[in-house]
Short mmCIF file of C-alpha atoms in Angstrom, two decimals:
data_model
loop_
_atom_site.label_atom_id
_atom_site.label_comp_id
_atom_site.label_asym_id
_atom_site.label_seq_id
_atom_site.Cartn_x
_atom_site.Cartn_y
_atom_site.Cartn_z
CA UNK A 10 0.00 0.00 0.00
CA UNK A 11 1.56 3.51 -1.00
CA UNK A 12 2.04 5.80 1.55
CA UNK A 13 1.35 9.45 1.96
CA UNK A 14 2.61 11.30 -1.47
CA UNK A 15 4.02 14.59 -0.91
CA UNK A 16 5.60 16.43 -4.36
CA UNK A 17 7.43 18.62 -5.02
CA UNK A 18 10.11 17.10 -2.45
CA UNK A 19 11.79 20.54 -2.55
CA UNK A 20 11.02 24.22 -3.22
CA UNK A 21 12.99 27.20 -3.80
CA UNK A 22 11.32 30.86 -3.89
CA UNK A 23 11.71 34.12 -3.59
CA UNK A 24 9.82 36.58 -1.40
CA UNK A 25 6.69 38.05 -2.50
CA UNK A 26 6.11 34.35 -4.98
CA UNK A 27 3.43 32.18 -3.97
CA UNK A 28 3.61 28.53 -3.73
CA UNK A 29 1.81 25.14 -4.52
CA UNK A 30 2.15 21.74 -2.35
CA UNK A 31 0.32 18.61 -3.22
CA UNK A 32 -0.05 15.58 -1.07
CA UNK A 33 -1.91 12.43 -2.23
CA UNK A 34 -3.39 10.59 1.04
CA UNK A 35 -2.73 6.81 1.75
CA UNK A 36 -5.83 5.04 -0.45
CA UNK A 37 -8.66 5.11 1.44
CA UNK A 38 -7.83 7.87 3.80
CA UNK A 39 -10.43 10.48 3.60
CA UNK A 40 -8.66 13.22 6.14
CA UNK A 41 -5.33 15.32 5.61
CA UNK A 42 -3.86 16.97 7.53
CA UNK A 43 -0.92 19.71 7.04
CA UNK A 44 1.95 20.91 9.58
CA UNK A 45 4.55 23.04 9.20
CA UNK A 46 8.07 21.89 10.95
CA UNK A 47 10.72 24.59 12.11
CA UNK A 48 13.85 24.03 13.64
CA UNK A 49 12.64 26.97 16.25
CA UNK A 50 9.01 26.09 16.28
CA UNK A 51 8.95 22.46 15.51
CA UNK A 52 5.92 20.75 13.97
CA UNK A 53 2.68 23.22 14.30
CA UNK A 54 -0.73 22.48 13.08
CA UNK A 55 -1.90 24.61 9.92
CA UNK A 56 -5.49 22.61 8.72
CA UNK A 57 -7.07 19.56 8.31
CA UNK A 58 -9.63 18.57 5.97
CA UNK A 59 -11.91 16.28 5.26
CA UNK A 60 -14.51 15.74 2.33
CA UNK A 61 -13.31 18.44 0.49
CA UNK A 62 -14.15 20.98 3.51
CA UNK A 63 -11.80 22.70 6.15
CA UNK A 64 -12.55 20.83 9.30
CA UNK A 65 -9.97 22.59 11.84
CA UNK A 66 -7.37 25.27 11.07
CA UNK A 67 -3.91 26.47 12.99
CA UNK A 68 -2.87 29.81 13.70
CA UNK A 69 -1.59 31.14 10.79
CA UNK A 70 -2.12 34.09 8.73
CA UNK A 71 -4.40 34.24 5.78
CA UNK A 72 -1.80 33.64 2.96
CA UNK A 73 -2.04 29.84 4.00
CA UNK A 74 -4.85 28.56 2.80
CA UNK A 75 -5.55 25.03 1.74
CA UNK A 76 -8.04 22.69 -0.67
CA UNK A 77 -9.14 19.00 -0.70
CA UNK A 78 -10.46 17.64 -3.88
CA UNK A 79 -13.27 15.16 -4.69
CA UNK A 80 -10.66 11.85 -4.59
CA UNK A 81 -9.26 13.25 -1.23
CA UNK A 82 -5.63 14.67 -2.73
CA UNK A 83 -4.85 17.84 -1.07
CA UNK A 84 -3.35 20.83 -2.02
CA UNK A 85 -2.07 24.28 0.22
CA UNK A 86 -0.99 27.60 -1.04
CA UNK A 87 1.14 30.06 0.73
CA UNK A 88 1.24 33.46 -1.14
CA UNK A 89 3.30 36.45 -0.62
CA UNK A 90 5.78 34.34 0.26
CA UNK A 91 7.92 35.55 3.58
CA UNK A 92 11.69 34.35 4.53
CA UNK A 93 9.82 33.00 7.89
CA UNK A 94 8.16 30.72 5.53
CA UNK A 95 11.22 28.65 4.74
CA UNK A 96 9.88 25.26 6.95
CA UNK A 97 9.77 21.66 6.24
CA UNK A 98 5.54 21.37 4.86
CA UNK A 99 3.94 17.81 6.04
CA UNK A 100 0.89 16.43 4.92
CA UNK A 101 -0.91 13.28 7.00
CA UNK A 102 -3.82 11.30 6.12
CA UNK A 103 -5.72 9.33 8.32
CA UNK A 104 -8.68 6.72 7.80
CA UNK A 105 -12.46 7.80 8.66
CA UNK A 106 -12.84 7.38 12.40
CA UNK A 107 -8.96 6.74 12.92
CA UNK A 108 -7.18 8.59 15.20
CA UNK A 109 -3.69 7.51 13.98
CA UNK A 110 -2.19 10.07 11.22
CA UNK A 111 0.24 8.62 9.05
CA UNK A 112 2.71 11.52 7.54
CA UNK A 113 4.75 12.10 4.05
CA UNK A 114 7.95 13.02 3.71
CA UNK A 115 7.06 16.35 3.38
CA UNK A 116 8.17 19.55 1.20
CA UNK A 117 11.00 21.36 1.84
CA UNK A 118 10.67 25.32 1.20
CA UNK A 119 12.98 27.43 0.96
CA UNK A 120 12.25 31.56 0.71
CA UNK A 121 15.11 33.51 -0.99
CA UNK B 28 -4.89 25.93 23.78
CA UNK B 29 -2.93 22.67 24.44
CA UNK B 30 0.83 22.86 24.98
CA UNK B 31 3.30 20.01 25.35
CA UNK B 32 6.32 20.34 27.29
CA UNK B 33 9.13 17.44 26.23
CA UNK B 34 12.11 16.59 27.66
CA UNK B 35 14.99 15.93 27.55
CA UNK B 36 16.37 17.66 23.90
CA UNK B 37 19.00 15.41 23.65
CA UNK B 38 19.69 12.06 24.54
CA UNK B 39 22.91 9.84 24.31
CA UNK B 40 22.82 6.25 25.23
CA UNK B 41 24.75 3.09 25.13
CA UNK B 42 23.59 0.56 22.53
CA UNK B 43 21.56 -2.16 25.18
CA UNK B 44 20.65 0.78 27.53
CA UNK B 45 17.19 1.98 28.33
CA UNK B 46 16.42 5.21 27.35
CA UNK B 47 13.28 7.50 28.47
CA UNK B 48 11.57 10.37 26.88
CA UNK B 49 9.30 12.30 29.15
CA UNK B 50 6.11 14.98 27.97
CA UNK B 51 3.47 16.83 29.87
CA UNK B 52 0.54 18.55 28.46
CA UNK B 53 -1.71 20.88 29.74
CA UNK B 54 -5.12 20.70 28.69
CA UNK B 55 -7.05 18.01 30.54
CA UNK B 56 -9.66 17.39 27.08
CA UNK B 57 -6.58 15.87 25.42
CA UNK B 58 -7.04 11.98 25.50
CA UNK B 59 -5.39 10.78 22.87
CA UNK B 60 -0.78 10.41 22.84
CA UNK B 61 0.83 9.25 20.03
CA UNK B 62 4.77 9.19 19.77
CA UNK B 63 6.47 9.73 16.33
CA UNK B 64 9.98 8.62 15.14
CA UNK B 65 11.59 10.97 12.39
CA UNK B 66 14.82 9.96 11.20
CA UNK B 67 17.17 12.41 8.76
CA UNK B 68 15.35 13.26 5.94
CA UNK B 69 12.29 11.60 6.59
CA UNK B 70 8.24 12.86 7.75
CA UNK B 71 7.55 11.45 11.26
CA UNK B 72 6.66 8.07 11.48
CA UNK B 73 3.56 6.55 14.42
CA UNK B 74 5.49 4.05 16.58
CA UNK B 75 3.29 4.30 19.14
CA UNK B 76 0.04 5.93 21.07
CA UNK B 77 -2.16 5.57 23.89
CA UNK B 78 -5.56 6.81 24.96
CA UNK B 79 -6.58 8.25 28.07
CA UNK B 80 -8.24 5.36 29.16
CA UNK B 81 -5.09 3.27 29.09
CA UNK B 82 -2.64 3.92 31.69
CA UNK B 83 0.07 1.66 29.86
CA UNK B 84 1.13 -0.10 26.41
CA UNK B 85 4.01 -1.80 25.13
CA UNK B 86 4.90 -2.95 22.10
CA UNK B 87 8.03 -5.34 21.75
CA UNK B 88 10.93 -2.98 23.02
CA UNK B 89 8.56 0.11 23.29
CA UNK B 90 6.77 1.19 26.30
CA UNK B 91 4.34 4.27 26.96
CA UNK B 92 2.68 5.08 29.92
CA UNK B 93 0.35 7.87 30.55
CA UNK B 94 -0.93 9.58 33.96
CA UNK B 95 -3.49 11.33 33.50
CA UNK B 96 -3.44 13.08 37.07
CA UNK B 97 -0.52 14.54 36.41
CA UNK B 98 -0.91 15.53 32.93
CA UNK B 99 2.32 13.32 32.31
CA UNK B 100 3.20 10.49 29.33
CA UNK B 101 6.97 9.01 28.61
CA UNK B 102 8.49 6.79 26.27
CA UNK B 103 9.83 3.83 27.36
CA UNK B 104 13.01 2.14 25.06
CA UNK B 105 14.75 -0.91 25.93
CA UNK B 106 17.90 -2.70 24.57
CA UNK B 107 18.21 0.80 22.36
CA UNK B 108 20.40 -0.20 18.71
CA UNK B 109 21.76 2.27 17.19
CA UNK B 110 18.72 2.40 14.32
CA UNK B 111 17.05 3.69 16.91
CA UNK B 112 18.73 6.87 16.53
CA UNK B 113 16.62 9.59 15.44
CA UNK B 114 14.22 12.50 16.92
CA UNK B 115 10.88 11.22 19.11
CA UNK B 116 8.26 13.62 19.12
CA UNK B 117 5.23 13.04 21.54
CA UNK B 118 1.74 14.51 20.72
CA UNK B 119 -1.54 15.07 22.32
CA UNK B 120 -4.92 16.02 20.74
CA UNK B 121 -8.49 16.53 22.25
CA UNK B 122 -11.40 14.37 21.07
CA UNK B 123 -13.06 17.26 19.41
CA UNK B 124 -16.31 15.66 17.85
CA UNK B 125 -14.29 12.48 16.88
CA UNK B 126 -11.35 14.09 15.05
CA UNK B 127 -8.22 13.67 16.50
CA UNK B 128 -6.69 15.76 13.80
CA UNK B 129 -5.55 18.50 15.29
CA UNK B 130 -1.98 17.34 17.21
CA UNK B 131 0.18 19.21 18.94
CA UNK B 132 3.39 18.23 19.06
CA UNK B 133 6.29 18.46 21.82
CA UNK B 134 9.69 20.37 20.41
CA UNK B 135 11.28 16.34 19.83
CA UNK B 136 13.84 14.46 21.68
CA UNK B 137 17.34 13.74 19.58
CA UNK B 138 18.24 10.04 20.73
CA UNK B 139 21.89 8.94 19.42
CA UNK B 140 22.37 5.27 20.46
CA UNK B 141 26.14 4.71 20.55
CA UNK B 142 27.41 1.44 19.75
#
């Protein structure tokens, strides 16, 4: 069984750019989830959806937003694109009425 | 909101030894611990998790207990090797209508198993 598919693996912008990440849940899997990981923050909690709607969001600014499509894939956008942003981007899935969330390998982004 | 306290930050063992992570949380709605392994280069990866209702559970060489009293969960490791060098993160999450989606995370424990 394929696990969580997270592309592009790594990212290289410039400030003021905005930004694209995709993440295919494990098959099956019906919720994503998406953290951010800092070396001085660690791993924070952006949004999670499920069924193509926004079920719980993080504490983050407007410029992160996030969509879920009909076949569960996710995508999030970050626009204006800040230096702060530069962060390892995770995506998790998890199965209907599962607690456990199993993660990709994530995007790295880098703000220039 | 929830916050999750982990210590220590670093952790160097003998290959054989035991080695113990230890988190508190604050919110008493959280019910639901998972620990995650991330290794170089890697997302996190489940290894482990308990529910409030469980006050222990083990799994071959891995251990977690939870009081809930004190707001308190560790990570139990025995006869470390040195794969099992990597960061641990511990979690907690509230069972918010069923979704346990929404984890917060401790800051991660770097474990370096020396052989």
């Amino acid at each position: 069984k394929a696990g969580v598919t997270q592309t592009p693996r790594y990212l290289i912008k410039t400030r003021g750019q905005q930004v694209t990440l995709s993440c295919s849940p494990i098959s099956g899997h019906r919720s994503v989830s998406w953290y951010q990981q800092t070396p001085g923050q660690g791993l924070q909690f952006l949004f999670e959806y499920f069924s193509e709607t926004q079920r719980n969001k993080g504490n983050f600014p407007g410029r992160f937003s996030g969509r879920q499509f009909s076949n569960s894939r996710s995508e999030m956008n970050v626009s204006t694109l800040e230096l702060g942003d530069s962060a390892l981007y995770l995506c998790a899935s998890s199965f209907p009425g599962n607690e456990k969330l199993f993660f990709g390998s994530g995007t790295q982004l880098s703000v220039l | 909101g929830e916050n999750v306290e982990q210590h220590p930050s670093t952790l160097s063992v003998q290959e054989g030894d035991s080695a113990v992570i230890k988190c508190t949380y604050s919110d008493s709605a959280s019910n639901y611990f998972p620990w995650y392994k991330q290794e170089l280069g890697k997302g996190p990866q489940l290894i482990i998790d308990i529910r409030s209702n469980v006050g222990e559970k083990k799994d071959q060489r891995i251990a977690v207990t939870l009081n809930k009293t004190a707001k308190h969960f560790s990570l139990h490791i025995t006869e470390t090797q040195p794969e099992d060098s990597a960061v641990y993160f511990c979690a907690a999450s509230p069972n918010s209508g069923g979704s346990n989606y929404k984890l917060t995370f401790g800051k991660g424990t770097l474990l370096t198993v020396n052989p």
